[in-house]
């Protein structure tokens, strides 16, 4: 199942449920470990088919707050110490309306040892990080997170204000050293509307509009391609590392409504 297919089906169901029955139950708050495990098996099959997924405590780890301060802005760190073995990583938030939050596929210019992003969490839930190794095997780690309402939380401004400057990008670079990967922070101006947020003036739901593809390249070498969905927080911020070759970083982003933006950034010269 693709991200778009999963999003469309799940979001239609959750909005219908909300309209007919009021606020959605915080499913993970009272579900047993067995019930959460059964839900994960259903999700994993819908995304990965019959491929075996083994548990790991070394190839990938999730660092997330046990109880989120802001369910619409939950910081996530994915640590992959053996980054040279990792082809891609998928983040799944089990009890979100569209569980498949994002997939990052790494290229030759990537250093996948650590990846940071911010997500929405709608219910108390297990999160799963599934890595695909270079030999095509799948491994998963999980963490339980307490948060509620992140997908429907209003942005605190009008839709028009939220969309001002959409597609603007900034990038910060950490201090560089010769022969070492460079840490970078990419910031993109985009509301990433989930389709579950209610316009406080019209009382209508704001249509979903979110970044669904993001590609970062160093010269002609790919760093990563991200396929995203509604669980990525508004105004996405992504921390990553790459192997510099003296060429600018090229960033290309597109959203599900046909918007597209590009920007180029020049990393600082290495320091001795």
PDB file of C-alpha atoms in Angstrom:
ATOM      1  CA  UNK A   1       0.000   0.000   0.000  1.00  0.00           C
ATOM      2  CA  UNK A   2       1.342   3.447  -0.897  1.00  0.00           C
ATOM      3  CA  UNK A   3       1.326   6.424   1.439  1.00  0.00           C
ATOM      4  CA  UNK A   4      -1.366   8.134  -0.637  1.00  0.00           C
ATOM      5  CA  UNK A   5      -3.612   5.071  -0.641  1.00  0.00           C
ATOM      6  CA  UNK A   6      -3.224   4.581   3.089  1.00  0.00           C
ATOM      7  CA  UNK A   7      -3.887   8.267   3.733  1.00  0.00           C
ATOM      8  CA  UNK A   8      -7.029   8.463   1.626  1.00  0.00           C
ATOM      9  CA  UNK A   9      -8.663   5.374   3.102  1.00  0.00           C
ATOM     10  CA  UNK A  10      -7.763   6.064   6.720  1.00  0.00           C
ATOM     11  CA  UNK A  11      -8.570   9.763   6.635  1.00  0.00           C
ATOM     12  CA  UNK A  12     -12.000   9.200   5.083  1.00  0.00           C
ATOM     13  CA  UNK A  13     -12.811   6.728   7.823  1.00  0.00           C
ATOM     14  CA  UNK A  14     -11.611   8.910  10.682  1.00  0.00           C
ATOM     15  CA  UNK A  15     -13.456  12.009   9.479  1.00  0.00           C
ATOM     16  CA  UNK A  16     -16.673  10.025   9.055  1.00  0.00           C
ATOM     17  CA  UNK A  17     -16.278   8.609  12.539  1.00  0.00           C
ATOM     18  CA  UNK A  18     -15.598  12.026  14.017  1.00  0.00           C
ATOM     19  CA  UNK A  19     -18.629  13.579  12.348  1.00  0.00           C
ATOM     20  CA  UNK A  20     -20.982  10.835  13.499  1.00  0.00           C
ATOM     21  CA  UNK A  21     -19.687  10.026  16.931  1.00  0.00           C
ATOM     22  CA  UNK A  22     -17.735  12.999  18.216  1.00  0.00           C
ATOM     23  CA  UNK A  23     -14.052  12.961  19.204  1.00  0.00           C
ATOM     24  CA  UNK A  24     -12.112   9.841  18.345  1.00  0.00           C
ATOM     25  CA  UNK A  25     -11.193   7.597  21.284  1.00  0.00           C
ATOM     26  CA  UNK A  26      -7.565   7.670  22.373  1.00  0.00           C
ATOM     27  CA  UNK A  27      -7.214   4.044  21.353  1.00  0.00           C
ATOM     28  CA  UNK A  28      -3.746   3.394  22.684  1.00  0.00           C
ATOM     29  CA  UNK A  29      -4.600   4.731  26.145  1.00  0.00           C
ATOM     30  CA  UNK A  30      -6.497   1.607  27.144  1.00  0.00           C
ATOM     31  CA  UNK A  31      -5.428  -0.972  24.583  1.00  0.00           C
ATOM     32  CA  UNK A  32      -3.469  -3.908  25.916  1.00  0.00           C
ATOM     33  CA  UNK A  33      -0.028  -4.818  24.657  1.00  0.00           C
ATOM     34  CA  UNK A  34      -1.618  -7.744  22.831  1.00  0.00           C
ATOM     35  CA  UNK A  35      -4.133  -5.469  21.079  1.00  0.00           C
ATOM     36  CA  UNK A  36      -1.394  -3.054  20.034  1.00  0.00           C
ATOM     37  CA  UNK A  37       0.686  -5.953  18.731  1.00  0.00           C
ATOM     38  CA  UNK A  38      -2.263  -7.223  16.684  1.00  0.00           C
ATOM     39  CA  UNK A  39      -2.795  -3.763  15.200  1.00  0.00           C
ATOM     40  CA  UNK A  40       0.870  -3.560  14.272  1.00  0.00           C
ATOM     41  CA  UNK A  41       0.664  -6.899  12.470  1.00  0.00           C
ATOM     42  CA  UNK A  42      -2.233  -5.563  10.365  1.00  0.00           C
ATOM     43  CA  UNK A  43      -0.379  -2.347   9.557  1.00  0.00           C
ATOM     44  CA  UNK A  44       2.880  -4.125   8.758  1.00  0.00           C
ATOM     45  CA  UNK A  45       1.107  -6.484   6.364  1.00  0.00           C
ATOM     46  CA  UNK A  46      -0.654  -3.591   4.593  1.00  0.00           C
ATOM     47  CA  UNK A  47       2.672  -1.782   4.067  1.00  0.00           C
ATOM     48  CA  UNK A  48       5.256  -4.530   3.682  1.00  0.00           C
ATOM     49  CA  UNK A  49       3.116  -7.458   2.564  1.00  0.00           C
ATOM     50  CA  UNK A  50       4.377 -10.858   3.646  1.00  0.00           C
ATOM     51  CA  UNK A  51       7.983  -9.762   4.086  1.00  0.00           C
ATOM     52  CA  UNK A  52       9.446 -10.868   7.421  1.00  0.00           C
ATOM     53  CA  UNK A  53      10.308  -8.096   9.885  1.00  0.00           C
ATOM     54  CA  UNK A  54      12.761  -8.988  12.629  1.00  0.00           C
ATOM     55  CA  UNK A  55      13.156  -7.074  15.893  1.00  0.00           C
ATOM     56  CA  UNK A  56      16.408  -5.224  16.459  1.00  0.00           C
ATOM     57  CA  UNK A  57      18.060  -3.246  19.218  1.00  0.00           C
ATOM     58  CA  UNK A  58      21.152  -2.363  17.203  1.00  0.00           C
ATOM     59  CA  UNK A  59      20.225  -1.385  13.649  1.00  0.00           C
ATOM     60  CA  UNK A  60      17.662   1.295  14.576  1.00  0.00           C
ATOM     61  CA  UNK A  61      16.440   2.975  17.748  1.00  0.00           C
ATOM     62  CA  UNK A  62      13.618   5.466  18.331  1.00  0.00           C
ATOM     63  CA  UNK A  63      14.104   8.325  20.770  1.00  0.00           C
ATOM     64  CA  UNK A  64      10.791  10.061  21.522  1.00  0.00           C
ATOM     65  CA  UNK A  65       9.298  11.632  24.645  1.00  0.00           C
ATOM     66  CA  UNK A  66       7.292   9.159  26.732  1.00  0.00           C
ATOM     67  CA  UNK A  67       4.668  11.902  27.134  1.00  0.00           C
ATOM     68  CA  UNK A  68       4.669  14.614  24.492  1.00  0.00           C
ATOM     69  CA  UNK A  69       4.448  18.254  25.561  1.00  0.00           C
ATOM     70  CA  UNK A  70       2.780  19.145  22.257  1.00  0.00           C
ATOM     71  CA  UNK A  71       1.045  16.349  20.330  1.00  0.00           C
ATOM     72  CA  UNK A  72       1.255  18.376  17.100  1.00  0.00           C
ATOM     73  CA  UNK A  73       5.015  18.807  17.435  1.00  0.00           C
ATOM     74  CA  UNK A  74       6.587  15.613  18.776  1.00  0.00           C
ATOM     75  CA  UNK A  75      10.381  15.392  18.308  1.00  0.00           C
ATOM     76  CA  UNK A  76      11.644  12.055  16.995  1.00  0.00           C
ATOM     77  CA  UNK A  77      15.237  10.869  16.647  1.00  0.00           C
ATOM     78  CA  UNK A  78      16.019   7.757  14.637  1.00  0.00           C
ATOM     79  CA  UNK A  79      19.485   6.410  15.398  1.00  0.00           C
ATOM     80  CA  UNK A  80      21.084   3.935  13.005  1.00  0.00           C
ATOM     81  CA  UNK A  81      24.630   3.235  14.236  1.00  0.00           C
ATOM     82  CA  UNK A  82      25.427   0.910  11.337  1.00  0.00           C
ATOM     83  CA  UNK A  83      24.376   3.471   8.749  1.00  0.00           C
ATOM     84  CA  UNK A  84      26.382   1.922   5.930  1.00  0.00           C
ATOM     85  CA  UNK A  85      24.064  -1.108   6.107  1.00  0.00           C
ATOM     86  CA  UNK A  86      20.849   0.944   5.851  1.00  0.00           C
ATOM     87  CA  UNK A  87      19.073   1.457   2.541  1.00  0.00           C
ATOM     88  CA  UNK A  88      15.879   3.062   3.904  1.00  0.00           C
ATOM     89  CA  UNK A  89      13.903   3.692   7.076  1.00  0.00           C
ATOM     90  CA  UNK A  90      10.132   3.992   7.509  1.00  0.00           C
ATOM     91  CA  UNK A  91       8.406   5.644  10.477  1.00  0.00           C
ATOM     92  CA  UNK A  92       4.966   4.276  11.350  1.00  0.00           C
ATOM     93  CA  UNK A  93       2.730   5.835  14.020  1.00  0.00           C
ATOM     94  CA  UNK A  94       0.326   2.982  14.631  1.00  0.00           C
ATOM     95  CA  UNK A  95      -2.768   4.813  15.881  1.00  0.00           C
ATOM     96  CA  UNK A  96      -2.567   7.846  13.626  1.00  0.00           C
ATOM     97  CA  UNK A  97      -5.304   8.144  10.960  1.00  0.00           C
ATOM     98  CA  UNK A  98      -2.662   7.475   8.308  1.00  0.00           C
ATOM     99  CA  UNK A  99      -0.074   5.401  10.200  1.00  0.00           C
ATOM    100  CA  UNK A 100       2.627   5.439   7.514  1.00  0.00           C
ATOM    101  CA  UNK A 101       4.215   8.763   8.435  1.00  0.00           C
ATOM    102  CA  UNK A 102       7.316   8.834   6.232  1.00  0.00           C
ATOM    103  CA  UNK A 103       9.903   6.788   4.386  1.00  0.00           C
ATOM    104  CA  UNK A 104      13.483   7.954   3.891  1.00  0.00           C
ATOM    105  CA  UNK A 105      15.496   6.252   1.167  1.00  0.00           C
ATOM    106  CA  UNK A 106      19.195   7.031   1.408  1.00  0.00           C
ATOM    107  CA  UNK A 107      21.644   7.621  -1.413  1.00  0.00           C
ATOM    108  CA  UNK A 108      25.453   7.460  -1.710  1.00  0.00           C
ATOM    109  CA  UNK A 109      25.915  10.950  -0.210  1.00  0.00           C
ATOM    110  CA  UNK A 110      23.970  10.104   2.965  1.00  0.00           C
ATOM    111  CA  UNK A 111      25.250   9.363   6.434  1.00  0.00           C
ATOM    112  CA  UNK A 112      22.135   7.738   7.957  1.00  0.00           C
ATOM    113  CA  UNK A 113      23.569   7.398  11.479  1.00  0.00           C
ATOM    114  CA  UNK A 114      21.015   9.853  12.879  1.00  0.00           C
ATOM    115  CA  UNK A 115      17.841  11.426  11.559  1.00  0.00           C
ATOM    116  CA  UNK A 116      15.577  13.875  13.385  1.00  0.00           C
ATOM    117  CA  UNK A 117      12.097  15.138  12.522  1.00  0.00           C
ATOM    118  CA  UNK A 118       8.896  16.370  14.172  1.00  0.00           C
ATOM    119  CA  UNK A 119       5.565  14.570  13.855  1.00  0.00           C
ATOM    120  CA  UNK A 120       1.916  14.711  14.868  1.00  0.00           C
ATOM    121  CA  UNK A 121       0.589  12.036  17.214  1.00  0.00           C
ATOM    122  CA  UNK A 122      -3.182  11.599  17.401  1.00  0.00           C
ATOM    123  CA  UNK A 123      -3.570   8.950  20.126  1.00  0.00           C
ATOM    124  CA  UNK A 124      -1.540   7.093  22.723  1.00  0.00           C
ATOM    125  CA  UNK A 125       0.334   4.785  20.390  1.00  0.00           C
ATOM    126  CA  UNK A 126       3.221   2.548  19.527  1.00  0.00           C
ATOM    127  CA  UNK A 127       5.652   3.966  17.006  1.00  0.00           C
ATOM    128  CA  UNK A 128       7.657   1.667  14.772  1.00  0.00           C
ATOM    129  CA  UNK A 129      10.832   2.385  12.837  1.00  0.00           C
ATOM    130  CA  UNK A 130      11.445  -0.204  10.131  1.00  0.00           C
ATOM    131  CA  UNK A 131      14.805  -0.237   8.391  1.00  0.00           C
ATOM    132  CA  UNK A 132      15.566  -1.976   5.141  1.00  0.00           C
ATOM    133  CA  UNK A 133      19.168  -3.116   4.931  1.00  0.00           C
ATOM    134  CA  UNK A 134      21.245  -3.156   1.771  1.00  0.00           C
ATOM    135  CA  UNK A 135      20.550  -6.888   1.392  1.00  0.00           C
ATOM    136  CA  UNK A 136      16.773  -6.290   1.410  1.00  0.00           C
ATOM    137  CA  UNK A 137      15.951  -7.496   4.942  1.00  0.00           C
ATOM    138  CA  UNK A 138      13.609  -5.627   7.296  1.00  0.00           C
ATOM    139  CA  UNK A 139      14.185  -4.890  10.988  1.00  0.00           C
ATOM    140  CA  UNK A 140      12.002  -2.948  13.427  1.00  0.00           C
ATOM    141  CA  UNK A 141      12.170  -1.109  16.723  1.00  0.00           C
ATOM    142  CA  UNK A 142       9.254   0.427  18.622  1.00  0.00           C
ATOM    143  CA  UNK A 143       8.437   2.930  21.331  1.00  0.00           C
ATOM    144  CA  UNK A 144       5.174   3.802  23.080  1.00  0.00           C
ATOM    145  CA  UNK A 145       4.298   7.509  23.144  1.00  0.00           C
ATOM    146  CA  UNK A 146       1.576   9.248  25.141  1.00  0.00           C
ATOM    147  CA  UNK A 147       0.017  12.078  23.124  1.00  0.00           C
ATOM    148  CA  UNK A 148      -3.467  12.925  21.862  1.00  0.00           C
ATOM    149  CA  UNK A 149      -5.080  15.209  19.289  1.00  0.00           C
ATOM    150  CA  UNK A 150      -2.003  16.130  17.287  1.00  0.00           C
ATOM    151  CA  UNK A 151      -3.531  15.517  13.861  1.00  0.00           C
ATOM    152  CA  UNK A 152      -6.557  17.747  14.484  1.00  0.00           C
ATOM    153  CA  UNK A 153      -4.822  20.484  16.510  1.00  0.00           C
ATOM    154  CA  UNK A 154      -5.389  23.938  14.940  1.00  0.00           C
ATOM    155  CA  UNK A 155      -2.349  25.965  13.929  1.00  0.00           C
ATOM    156  CA  UNK A 156      -3.423  29.058  15.855  1.00  0.00           C
ATOM    157  CA  UNK A 157      -3.670  31.235  12.736  1.00  0.00           C
ATOM    158  CA  UNK A 158      -5.836  31.519   9.648  1.00  0.00           C
ATOM    159  CA  UNK A 159      -5.272  29.176   6.725  1.00  0.00           C
ATOM    160  CA  UNK A 160      -4.130  32.133   4.658  1.00  0.00           C
ATOM    161  CA  UNK A 161      -1.520  33.122   7.230  1.00  0.00           C
ATOM    162  CA  UNK A 162      -0.334  29.512   7.521  1.00  0.00           C
ATOM    163  CA  UNK A 163       0.225  29.371   3.752  1.00  0.00           C
ATOM    164  CA  UNK A 164       2.194  32.634   3.483  1.00  0.00           C
ATOM    165  CA  UNK A 165       5.679  32.001   2.168  1.00  0.00           C
ATOM    166  CA  UNK A 166       4.842  28.363   1.463  1.00  0.00           C
ATOM    167  CA  UNK A 167       7.888  26.591   0.044  1.00  0.00           C
ATOM    168  CA  UNK A 168      10.451  28.956   1.558  1.00  0.00           C
ATOM    169  CA  UNK A 169      13.474  27.014   2.821  1.00  0.00           C
ATOM    170  CA  UNK A 170      16.388  27.575   5.159  1.00  0.00           C
ATOM    171  CA  UNK A 171      19.301  25.337   6.064  1.00  0.00           C
ATOM    172  CA  UNK A 172      21.771  25.441   8.932  1.00  0.00           C
ATOM    173  CA  UNK A 173      25.074  23.574   8.914  1.00  0.00           C
ATOM    174  CA  UNK A 174      27.092  22.422  11.902  1.00  0.00           C
ATOM    175  CA  UNK A 175      30.837  23.029  11.994  1.00  0.00           C
ATOM    176  CA  UNK A 176      32.562  20.910   9.368  1.00  0.00           C
ATOM    177  CA  UNK A 177      35.797  18.933   9.554  1.00  0.00           C
ATOM    178  CA  UNK A 178      37.796  17.470   6.655  1.00  0.00           C
ATOM    179  CA  UNK A 179      36.763  13.928   5.808  1.00  0.00           C
ATOM    180  CA  UNK A 180      33.793  13.949   8.212  1.00  0.00           C
ATOM    181  CA  UNK A 181      30.051  13.964   7.476  1.00  0.00           C
ATOM    182  CA  UNK A 182      28.314  17.327   7.781  1.00  0.00           C
ATOM    183  CA  UNK A 183      25.255  17.747   9.982  1.00  0.00           C
ATOM    184  CA  UNK A 184      22.498  19.897   8.491  1.00  0.00           C
ATOM    185  CA  UNK A 185      19.072  21.152   9.541  1.00  0.00           C
ATOM    186  CA  UNK A 186      16.527  21.757   6.773  1.00  0.00           C
ATOM    187  CA  UNK A 187      13.522  23.979   7.529  1.00  0.00           C
ATOM    188  CA  UNK A 188      10.615  24.266   5.089  1.00  0.00           C
ATOM    189  CA  UNK A 189       7.727  26.691   5.319  1.00  0.00           C
ATOM    190  CA  UNK A 190       4.580  24.627   4.697  1.00  0.00           C
ATOM    191  CA  UNK A 191       1.407  24.159   6.813  1.00  0.00           C
ATOM    192  CA  UNK A 192       1.207  20.413   6.117  1.00  0.00           C
ATOM    193  CA  UNK A 193      -2.548  20.543   6.692  1.00  0.00           C
ATOM    194  CA  UNK A 194      -3.761  17.135   7.851  1.00  0.00           C
ATOM    195  CA  UNK A 195      -7.359  17.373   6.576  1.00  0.00           C
ATOM    196  CA  UNK A 196      -8.580  16.988  10.169  1.00  0.00           C
ATOM    197  CA  UNK A 197      -8.071  20.597  11.271  1.00  0.00           C
ATOM    198  CA  UNK A 198     -11.195  22.737  11.515  1.00  0.00           C
ATOM    199  CA  UNK A 199     -11.180  26.316  10.247  1.00  0.00           C
ATOM    200  CA  UNK A 200     -12.252  28.307  13.306  1.00  0.00           C
ATOM    201  CA  UNK A 201     -14.077  30.883  11.153  1.00  0.00           C
ATOM    202  CA  UNK A 202     -15.943  28.764   8.599  1.00  0.00           C
ATOM    203  CA  UNK A 203     -16.182  25.627  10.826  1.00  0.00           C
ATOM    204  CA  UNK A 204     -15.223  23.570   7.773  1.00  0.00           C
ATOM    205  CA  UNK A 205     -12.307  21.160   7.664  1.00  0.00           C
ATOM    206  CA  UNK A 206      -9.258  22.595   5.927  1.00  0.00           C
ATOM    207  CA  UNK A 207      -8.414  20.323   2.965  1.00  0.00           C
ATOM    208  CA  UNK A 208      -5.316  18.179   3.420  1.00  0.00           C
ATOM    209  CA  UNK A 209      -2.223  19.742   1.887  1.00  0.00           C
ATOM    210  CA  UNK A 210       1.112  18.275   2.856  1.00  0.00           C
ATOM    211  CA  UNK A 211       4.604  17.708   1.489  1.00  0.00           C
ATOM    212  CA  UNK A 212       4.548  14.259  -0.074  1.00  0.00           C
ATOM    213  CA  UNK A 213       8.050  14.172  -1.573  1.00  0.00           C
ATOM    214  CA  UNK A 214      11.353  15.731  -0.629  1.00  0.00           C
ATOM    215  CA  UNK A 215      14.686  15.059  -2.313  1.00  0.00           C
ATOM    216  CA  UNK A 216      18.069  16.289  -1.082  1.00  0.00           C
ATOM    217  CA  UNK A 217      21.139  15.837  -3.297  1.00  0.00           C
ATOM    218  CA  UNK A 218      24.803  16.785  -3.014  1.00  0.00           C
ATOM    219  CA  UNK A 219      25.781  17.557  -6.578  1.00  0.00           C
ATOM    220  CA  UNK A 220      24.626  14.550  -8.592  1.00  0.00           C
ATOM    221  CA  UNK A 221      24.668  12.215  -5.550  1.00  0.00           C
ATOM    222  CA  UNK A 222      21.446  11.668  -3.637  1.00  0.00           C
ATOM    223  CA  UNK A 223      21.419  12.227   0.116  1.00  0.00           C
ATOM    224  CA  UNK A 224      17.851  11.039   0.655  1.00  0.00           C
ATOM    225  CA  UNK A 225      14.369  11.016  -0.764  1.00  0.00           C
ATOM    226  CA  UNK A 226      11.526  11.356   1.719  1.00  0.00           C
ATOM    227  CA  UNK A 227       7.986  10.254   0.943  1.00  0.00           C
ATOM    228  CA  UNK A 228       5.713  11.869   3.517  1.00  0.00           C
ATOM    229  CA  UNK A 229       2.115  12.122   4.679  1.00  0.00           C
ATOM    230  CA  UNK A 230      -0.096  14.021   7.149  1.00  0.00           C
ATOM    231  CA  UNK A 231       1.818  12.914  10.265  1.00  0.00           C
ATOM    232  CA  UNK A 232       4.757  15.211   9.494  1.00  0.00           C
ATOM    233  CA  UNK A 233       4.349  18.355  11.602  1.00  0.00           C
ATOM    234  CA  UNK A 234       3.648  21.751  10.074  1.00  0.00           C
ATOM    235  CA  UNK A 235       6.685  23.700   8.855  1.00  0.00           C
ATOM    236  CA  UNK A 236       8.839  20.543   8.651  1.00  0.00           C
ATOM    237  CA  UNK A 237      12.277  20.516  10.242  1.00  0.00           C
ATOM    238  CA  UNK A 238      14.608  17.632   9.353  1.00  0.00           C
ATOM    239  CA  UNK A 239      18.068  17.080  10.782  1.00  0.00           C
ATOM    240  CA  UNK A 240      20.368  14.805   8.765  1.00  0.00           C
ATOM    241  CA  UNK A 241      24.005  14.255   7.860  1.00  0.00           C
ATOM    242  CA  UNK A 242      25.691  13.963   4.480  1.00  0.00           C
ATOM    243  CA  UNK A 243      29.096  13.320   2.926  1.00  0.00           C
ATOM    244  CA  UNK A 244      30.233  16.589   1.321  1.00  0.00           C
ATOM    245  CA  UNK A 245      32.049  16.797  -1.976  1.00  0.00           C
ATOM    246  CA  UNK A 246      32.350  20.570  -2.232  1.00  0.00           C
ATOM    247  CA  UNK A 247      29.161  20.949  -4.266  1.00  0.00           C
ATOM    248  CA  UNK A 248      25.964  22.743  -3.158  1.00  0.00           C
ATOM    249  CA  UNK A 249      23.052  20.838  -1.681  1.00  0.00           C
ATOM    250  CA  UNK A 250      20.002  20.789  -3.932  1.00  0.00           C
ATOM    251  CA  UNK A 251      16.573  20.485  -2.287  1.00  0.00           C
ATOM    252  CA  UNK A 252      13.381  19.741  -4.232  1.00  0.00           C
ATOM    253  CA  UNK A 253      10.007  19.530  -2.478  1.00  0.00           C
ATOM    254  CA  UNK A 254       6.487  18.872  -3.749  1.00  0.00           C
ATOM    255  CA  UNK A 255       3.086  18.544  -2.115  1.00  0.00           C
ATOM    256  CA  UNK A 256      -0.095  16.595  -2.793  1.00  0.00           C
ATOM    257  CA  UNK A 257      -1.778  19.654  -4.335  1.00  0.00           C
ATOM    258  CA  UNK A 258       0.812  20.019  -7.092  1.00  0.00           C
ATOM    259  CA  UNK A 259       3.001  22.649  -5.458  1.00  0.00           C
ATOM    260  CA  UNK A 260       6.746  22.332  -6.056  1.00  0.00           C
ATOM    261  CA  UNK A 261       9.779  24.237  -4.824  1.00  0.00           C
ATOM    262  CA  UNK A 262      13.542  24.051  -5.240  1.00  0.00           C
ATOM    263  CA  UNK A 263      16.450  25.626  -3.424  1.00  0.00           C
ATOM    264  CA  UNK A 264      20.232  25.370  -3.391  1.00  0.00           C
ATOM    265  CA  UNK A 265      22.450  25.700  -0.317  1.00  0.00           C
ATOM    266  CA  UNK A 266      26.241  25.973  -0.112  1.00  0.00           C
ATOM    267  CA  UNK A 267      27.821  24.162   2.851  1.00  0.00           C
ATOM    268  CA  UNK A 268      30.654  25.903   4.691  1.00  0.00           C
ATOM    269  CA  UNK A 269      34.231  24.932   3.900  1.00  0.00           C
ATOM    270  CA  UNK A 270      35.760  22.345   6.266  1.00  0.00           C
ATOM    271  CA  UNK A 271      37.779  23.639   9.209  1.00  0.00           C
ATOM    272  CA  UNK A 272      41.105  22.131  10.194  1.00  0.00           C
TER     273      UNK A 272
END
